[in-house]
GROMACS .gro file of C-alpha atoms in nm:
model
  273
    1MET     CA    1   0.668  -1.894  -0.133
    2LYS     CA    2   0.822  -1.971   0.172
    3LYS     CA    3   0.549  -1.984   0.342
    4LYS     CA    4   0.340  -2.203   0.078
    5TRP     CA    5   0.627  -2.438   0.012
    6PRO     CA    6   0.514  -2.650   0.406
    7ARG     CA    7   0.132  -2.621   0.239
    8VAL     CA    8   0.273  -2.814  -0.121
    9PHE     CA    9   0.512  -3.040   0.013
   10LEU     CA   10   0.176  -3.136   0.279
   11TYR     CA   11  -0.033  -3.149  -0.024
   12VAL     CA   12   0.225  -3.404  -0.231
   13ILE     CA   13   0.224  -3.581   0.079
   14LEU     CA   14  -0.121  -3.645   0.067
   15ILE     CA   15  -0.178  -3.711  -0.324
   16ILE     CA   16   0.128  -3.999  -0.301
   17TYR     CA   17  -0.041  -4.158   0.033
   18ALA     CA   18  -0.411  -4.113  -0.125
   19ALA     CA   19  -0.256  -4.293  -0.495
   20ILE     CA   20  -0.105  -4.574  -0.310
   21THR     CA   21  -0.426  -4.635  -0.043
   22LEU     CA   22  -0.663  -4.668  -0.391
   23TYR     CA   23  -0.446  -4.887  -0.618
   24PRO     CA   24  -0.528  -5.196  -0.460
   25PHE     CA   25  -0.856  -5.082  -0.502
   26LEU     CA   26  -0.871  -5.000  -0.816
   27TRP     CA   27  -0.704  -5.274  -0.888
   28ALA     CA   28  -0.967  -5.480  -0.749
   29VAL     CA   29  -1.284  -5.330  -0.965
   30PHE     CA   30  -1.039  -5.390  -1.260
   31ALA     CA   31  -0.938  -5.727  -1.138
   32SER     CA   32  -1.295  -5.798  -1.246
   33PHE     CA   33  -1.266  -5.824  -1.560
   34LYS     CA   34  -0.946  -6.044  -1.607
   35THR     CA   35  -0.935  -6.363  -1.689
   36TYR     CA   36  -0.808  -6.638  -1.373
   37ALA     CA   37  -0.476  -6.688  -1.645
   38GLU     CA   38  -0.377  -6.272  -1.649
   39ILE     CA   39  -0.394  -6.283  -1.275
   40VAL     CA   40  -0.282  -6.518  -1.160
   41GLY     CA   41  -0.012  -6.446  -1.443
   42GLY     CA   42   0.155  -6.240  -1.201
   43GLY     CA   43   0.256  -5.840  -1.284
   44LEU     CA   44   0.012  -5.510  -1.082
   45THR     CA   45  -0.112  -5.351  -1.385
   46LEU     CA   46  -0.461  -5.270  -1.354
   47LEU     CA   47  -0.608  -5.243  -1.744
   48PRO     CA   48  -0.725  -5.591  -1.823
   49GLN     CA   49  -0.550  -5.733  -2.146
   50ASN     CA   50  -0.860  -5.859  -2.308
   51PRO     CA   51  -1.174  -5.725  -2.076
   52THR     CA   52  -1.442  -6.006  -2.042
   53LEU     CA   53  -1.711  -5.970  -1.863
   54ASN     CA   54  -1.828  -6.334  -1.805
   55ASN     CA   55  -1.673  -6.297  -1.419
   56TYR     CA   56  -1.976  -6.103  -1.422
   57ILE     CA   57  -2.221  -6.357  -1.597
   58HIS     CA   58  -2.127  -6.665  -1.444
   59LEU     CA   59  -2.146  -6.513  -1.106
   60PHE     CA   60  -2.577  -6.485  -1.245
   61THR     CA   61  -2.566  -6.701  -1.416
   62ARG     CA   62  -2.398  -7.018  -1.353
   63ASP     CA   63  -2.389  -7.003  -0.991
   64GLU     CA   64  -2.755  -7.079  -0.846
   65ASN     CA   65  -2.691  -6.906  -0.447
   66PHE     CA   66  -2.499  -6.572  -0.524
   67VAL     CA   67  -2.841  -6.369  -0.570
   68ALA     CA   68  -2.980  -6.559  -0.320
   69TRP     CA   69  -2.631  -6.431  -0.092
   70ILE     CA   70  -2.745  -6.123  -0.246
   71TRP     CA   71  -3.096  -6.060  -0.046
   72ASN     CA   72  -2.966  -6.247   0.264
   73SER     CA   73  -2.740  -6.004   0.339
   74LEU     CA   74  -2.949  -5.674   0.250
   75TYR     CA   75  -3.210  -5.896   0.435
   76VAL     CA   76  -3.004  -5.951   0.718
   77ALA     CA   77  -2.805  -5.606   0.691
   78GLY     CA   78  -3.146  -5.371   0.618
   79PHE     CA   79  -3.339  -5.538   0.973
   80ALA     CA   80  -3.054  -5.500   1.137
   81ALA     CA   81  -2.958  -5.160   1.081
   82PHE     CA   82  -3.350  -5.138   1.162
   83LEU     CA   83  -3.392  -5.282   1.503
   84ASN     CA   84  -3.051  -5.038   1.560
   85VAL     CA   85  -3.239  -4.737   1.482
   86ILE     CA   86  -3.501  -4.765   1.700
   87PHE     CA   87  -3.398  -4.987   2.039
   88ASN     CA   88  -3.070  -4.695   2.037
   89SER     CA   89  -3.256  -4.376   2.032
   90MET     CA   90  -3.506  -4.575   2.291
   91ALA     CA   91  -3.303  -4.646   2.499
   92GLY     CA   92  -3.057  -4.365   2.407
   93TYR     CA   93  -3.401  -4.085   2.479
   94ALA     CA   94  -3.476  -4.315   2.858
   95LEU     CA   95  -3.109  -4.248   2.976
   96ALA     CA   96  -3.132  -3.855   2.820
   97ARG     CA   97  -3.513  -3.738   2.962
   98LEU     CA   98  -3.644  -4.072   3.210
   99SER     CA   99  -3.584  -4.093   3.632
  100PHE     CA  100  -3.603  -4.410   3.697
  101PRO     CA  101  -3.404  -4.583   3.938
  102GLY     CA  102  -3.009  -4.719   3.865
  103LYS     CA  103  -3.068  -4.515   3.499
  104LYS     CA  104  -2.607  -4.375   3.627
  105SER     CA  105  -2.548  -4.688   3.727
  106LEU     CA  106  -2.687  -4.871   3.409
  107PHE     CA  107  -2.501  -4.611   3.181
  108LEU     CA  108  -2.201  -4.687   3.371
  109LEU     CA  109  -2.229  -5.061   3.256
  110ILE     CA  110  -2.280  -4.898   2.907
  111LEU     CA  111  -2.001  -4.728   2.883
  112ALA     CA  112  -1.807  -5.013   3.035
  113LEU     CA  113  -1.965  -5.242   2.773
  114ILE     CA  114  -1.829  -5.060   2.470
  115MET     CA  115  -1.535  -5.166   2.542
  116VAL     CA  116  -1.635  -5.507   2.507
  117PRO     CA  117  -1.394  -5.666   2.165
  118GLY     CA  118  -1.668  -5.846   1.933
  119GLN     CA  119  -1.481  -6.132   1.944
  120ILE     CA  120  -1.545  -6.196   2.306
  121LEU     CA  121  -1.939  -6.243   2.230
  122LEU     CA  122  -1.899  -6.465   1.938
  123ILE     CA  123  -1.888  -6.792   2.139
  124PRO     CA  124  -2.154  -6.671   2.430
  125ASN     CA  125  -2.421  -6.561   2.169
  126PHE     CA  126  -2.317  -6.958   1.973
  127LEU     CA  127  -2.413  -7.095   2.324
  128ILE     CA  128  -2.746  -6.927   2.364
  129MET     CA  129  -2.894  -6.961   2.020
  130ARG     CA  130  -2.824  -7.271   2.018
  131ASN     CA  131  -3.011  -7.387   2.322
  132ILE     CA  132  -3.327  -7.159   2.173
  133GLY     CA  133  -3.330  -7.326   1.844
  134LEU     CA  134  -3.146  -7.025   1.586
  135LEU     CA  135  -2.895  -7.176   1.451
  136ASP     CA  136  -2.899  -7.180   1.130
  137THR     CA  137  -3.136  -6.896   1.036
  138HIS     CA  138  -3.111  -6.552   0.979
  139TRP     CA  139  -3.243  -6.481   1.284
  140SER     CA  140  -2.909  -6.583   1.448
  141LEU     CA  141  -2.747  -6.279   1.264
  142ILE     CA  142  -2.989  -6.006   1.375
  143LEU     CA  143  -3.062  -6.042   1.699
  144PRO     CA  144  -2.689  -6.060   1.860
  145SER     CA  145  -2.685  -5.695   1.584
  146ALA     CA  146  -2.994  -5.518   1.694
  147ILE     CA  147  -2.832  -5.323   1.936
  148ASN     CA  148  -2.536  -5.068   1.994
  149PHE     CA  149  -2.408  -5.006   2.275
  150ALA     CA  150  -2.238  -4.719   2.185
  151PHE     CA  151  -2.523  -4.560   1.934
  152ILE     CA  152  -2.696  -4.533   2.242
  153PHE     CA  153  -2.386  -4.354   2.386
  154MET     CA  154  -2.438  -4.123   2.083
  155MET     CA  155  -2.763  -4.119   2.087
  156ARG     CA  156  -2.752  -4.032   2.442
  157GLN     CA  157  -2.609  -3.730   2.449
  158PHE     CA  158  -2.782  -3.557   2.147
  159PHE     CA  159  -3.140  -3.591   2.315
  160ILE     CA  160  -2.895  -3.433   2.640
  161ASN     CA  161  -2.873  -3.128   2.417
  162PHE     CA  162  -3.267  -3.181   2.279
  163PRO     CA  163  -3.415  -2.811   2.365
  164LYS     CA  164  -3.675  -2.974   2.595
  165ASP     CA  165  -3.897  -2.661   2.509
  166ILE     CA  166  -4.083  -2.785   2.154
  167GLU     CA  167  -4.133  -3.125   2.347
  168GLU     CA  168  -4.314  -2.934   2.656
  169ALA     CA  169  -4.505  -2.752   2.370
  170ALA     CA  170  -4.656  -3.099   2.224
  171ALA     CA  171  -4.700  -3.329   2.554
  172ILE     CA  172  -4.986  -2.953   2.554
  173ASP     CA  173  -5.127  -3.082   2.268
  174GLY     CA  174  -5.174  -3.306   2.430
  175LEU     CA  175  -4.986  -3.530   2.273
  176SER     CA  176  -4.749  -3.863   2.419
  177ARG     CA  177  -4.396  -3.959   2.512
  178PHE     CA  178  -4.395  -4.235   2.279
  179GLN     CA  179  -4.592  -3.984   2.041
  180ILE     CA  180  -4.324  -3.711   2.085
  181PHE     CA  181  -4.077  -3.915   1.978
  182PHE     CA  182  -4.157  -4.127   1.681
  183ARG     CA  183  -4.375  -3.809   1.550
  184ILE     CA  184  -4.135  -3.479   1.701
  185VAL     CA  185  -3.768  -3.617   1.773
  186ILE     CA  186  -3.660  -3.890   1.538
  187PRO     CA  187  -3.800  -3.670   1.251
  188MET     CA  188  -3.589  -3.380   1.358
  189ALA     CA  189  -3.306  -3.614   1.494
  190ARG     CA  190  -3.272  -3.850   1.161
  191ALA     CA  191  -2.915  -3.667   1.086
  192SER     CA  192  -2.753  -3.914   1.384
  193VAL     CA  193  -3.084  -4.167   1.324
  194ALA     CA  194  -2.927  -4.133   0.930
  195THR     CA  195  -2.566  -4.219   1.049
  196GLN     CA  196  -2.551  -4.512   1.317
  197GLY     CA  197  -2.875  -4.643   1.032
  198ILE     CA  198  -2.547  -4.667   0.795
  199MET     CA  199  -2.314  -4.737   1.001
  200SER     CA  200  -2.498  -5.033   1.196
  201PHE     CA  201  -2.560  -5.205   0.811
  202LEU     CA  202  -2.263  -5.172   0.703
  203ALA     CA  203  -2.096  -5.403   1.027
  204VAL     CA  204  -2.339  -5.653   0.909
  205TRP     CA  205  -2.277  -5.597   0.539
  206ASN     CA  206  -1.956  -5.688   0.595
  207GLU     CA  207  -1.974  -5.958   0.874
  208PHE     CA  208  -1.733  -6.226   0.827
  209MET     CA  209  -1.683  -6.405   1.096
  210ARG     CA  210  -2.047  -6.446   1.289
  211PRO     CA  211  -2.167  -6.559   0.929
  212LEU     CA  212  -1.876  -6.826   0.923
  213LEU     CA  213  -2.022  -6.992   1.362
  214TYR     CA  214  -2.370  -6.921   1.320
  215ILE     CA  215  -2.467  -7.020   0.929
  216SER     CA  216  -2.350  -7.400   0.775
  217SER     CA  217  -2.659  -7.439   0.532
  218PRO     CA  218  -2.494  -7.215   0.217
  219ARG     CA  219  -2.781  -7.099   0.062
  220LEU     CA  220  -2.877  -6.887   0.342
  221PHE     CA  221  -2.526  -6.782   0.344
  222THR     CA  222  -2.495  -6.363   0.333
  223LEU     CA  223  -2.258  -6.194   0.071
  224PRO     CA  224  -1.912  -6.208   0.229
  225LEU     CA  225  -1.939  -6.555   0.370
  226GLY     CA  226  -2.102  -6.695   0.052
  227LEU     CA  227  -1.739  -6.592  -0.155
  228GLN     CA  228  -1.610  -6.832   0.086
  229MET     CA  229  -1.724  -7.066  -0.154
  230PHE     CA  230  -1.526  -6.967  -0.448
  231ASN     CA  231  -1.223  -7.087  -0.229
  232ASP     CA  232  -1.143  -7.482  -0.378
  233LEU     CA  233  -0.879  -7.692  -0.191
  234TYR     CA  234  -0.550  -7.624  -0.418
  235THR     CA  235  -0.693  -7.281  -0.565
  236THR     CA  236  -0.909  -6.971  -0.495
  237HIS     CA  237  -1.097  -6.839  -0.846
  238TRP     CA  238  -0.934  -6.439  -0.793
  239ASN     CA  239  -1.140  -6.307  -1.104
  240LEU     CA  240  -1.519  -6.430  -0.939
  241VAL     CA  241  -1.410  -6.334  -0.614
  242MET     CA  242  -1.250  -5.992  -0.735
  243ALA     CA  243  -1.597  -6.018  -0.920
  244GLY     CA  244  -1.869  -6.095  -0.653
  245SER     CA  245  -1.613  -5.813  -0.406
  246VAL     CA  246  -1.721  -5.542  -0.697
  247ILE     CA  247  -2.109  -5.627  -0.636
  248THR     CA  248  -2.064  -5.648  -0.244
  249LEU     CA  249  -1.914  -5.268  -0.278
  250ILE     CA  250  -2.126  -5.109  -0.424
  251PRO     CA  251  -2.457  -5.131  -0.182
  252ILE     CA  252  -2.234  -4.885  -0.046
  253LEU     CA  253  -2.139  -4.738  -0.220
  254LEU     CA  254  -2.493  -4.564  -0.289
  255LEU     CA  255  -2.563  -4.600   0.065
  256TYR     CA  256  -2.300  -4.362   0.113
  257ILE     CA  257  -2.405  -4.125  -0.184
  258VAL     CA  258  -2.776  -4.074  -0.043
  259LEU     CA  259  -2.729  -4.027   0.281
  260ASN     CA  260  -2.414  -3.888   0.209
  261LYS     CA  261  -2.557  -3.545   0.392
  262TYR     CA  262  -2.669  -3.680   0.722
  263PHE     CA  263  -2.380  -3.850   0.776
  264MET     CA  264  -2.161  -3.609   0.771
  265GLN     CA  265  -2.467  -3.380   1.038
  266GLY     CA  266  -2.492  -3.710   1.275
  267PHE     CA  267  -2.088  -3.622   1.382
  268ARG     CA  268  -2.261  -3.337   1.558
  269VAL     CA  269  -2.324  -3.343   1.904
  270GLY     CA  270  -2.466  -3.021   2.008
  271GLY     CA  271  -2.275  -2.788   1.728
  272ASP     CA  272  -1.961  -2.885   1.867
  273LYS     CA  273  -1.793  -3.188   1.607
   0.00000   0.00000   0.00000
């Protein structure tokens, strides 16, 4: 019993911490079924007194841009995640397998750029997008998010531990370097590919600052930016914001549930966590 008490105490602490962490999320979900008056009336009760679906009905029937915002977020986040998977994987494979002048210097530069905060690049990217005429288009959100130095490093580490015998056997069978990469290497690296795909999708899906700076047409807003349209000069329509926030979470939860197995495996490099 004396040996079990520390574990019991640890579990109690973890349960309390989990409850404190989970409570705001549950409150937001239940608040999406409350009226505006009940939300601003005070109190932190979870269950709504008069549950209603009017908040969701309002978003899909009375707001002409809401469905477009969902599509914009799916399109931008999905396309950016696809480009990340292709470019990051190719760059990581090149750094792991190919020999070319300046390879070591390029790798050190990538390691240095990982430590640069993304906020520093907002204004330079804004100026570049303006000069090439891509402001107020979805390309201004997709192109700056097409690569990620951290995922390039992750894929390099994976490919370093990838068995060369498989690639050599494929080369003997007559496959080119690109055929080996896309037909042999990428399918066997699906755990790492799925991990960076999920993380890239979530990063762009939840992005707020870049759309705020680069997009000005309400029809082109992404969902996080579009939710700000429910803020008036003196009032925030919390019932609509909560309903929109719940809808924002649905693709994330579905993506995690479907790819959870690959997501967990993707953090294993060379058999070590």
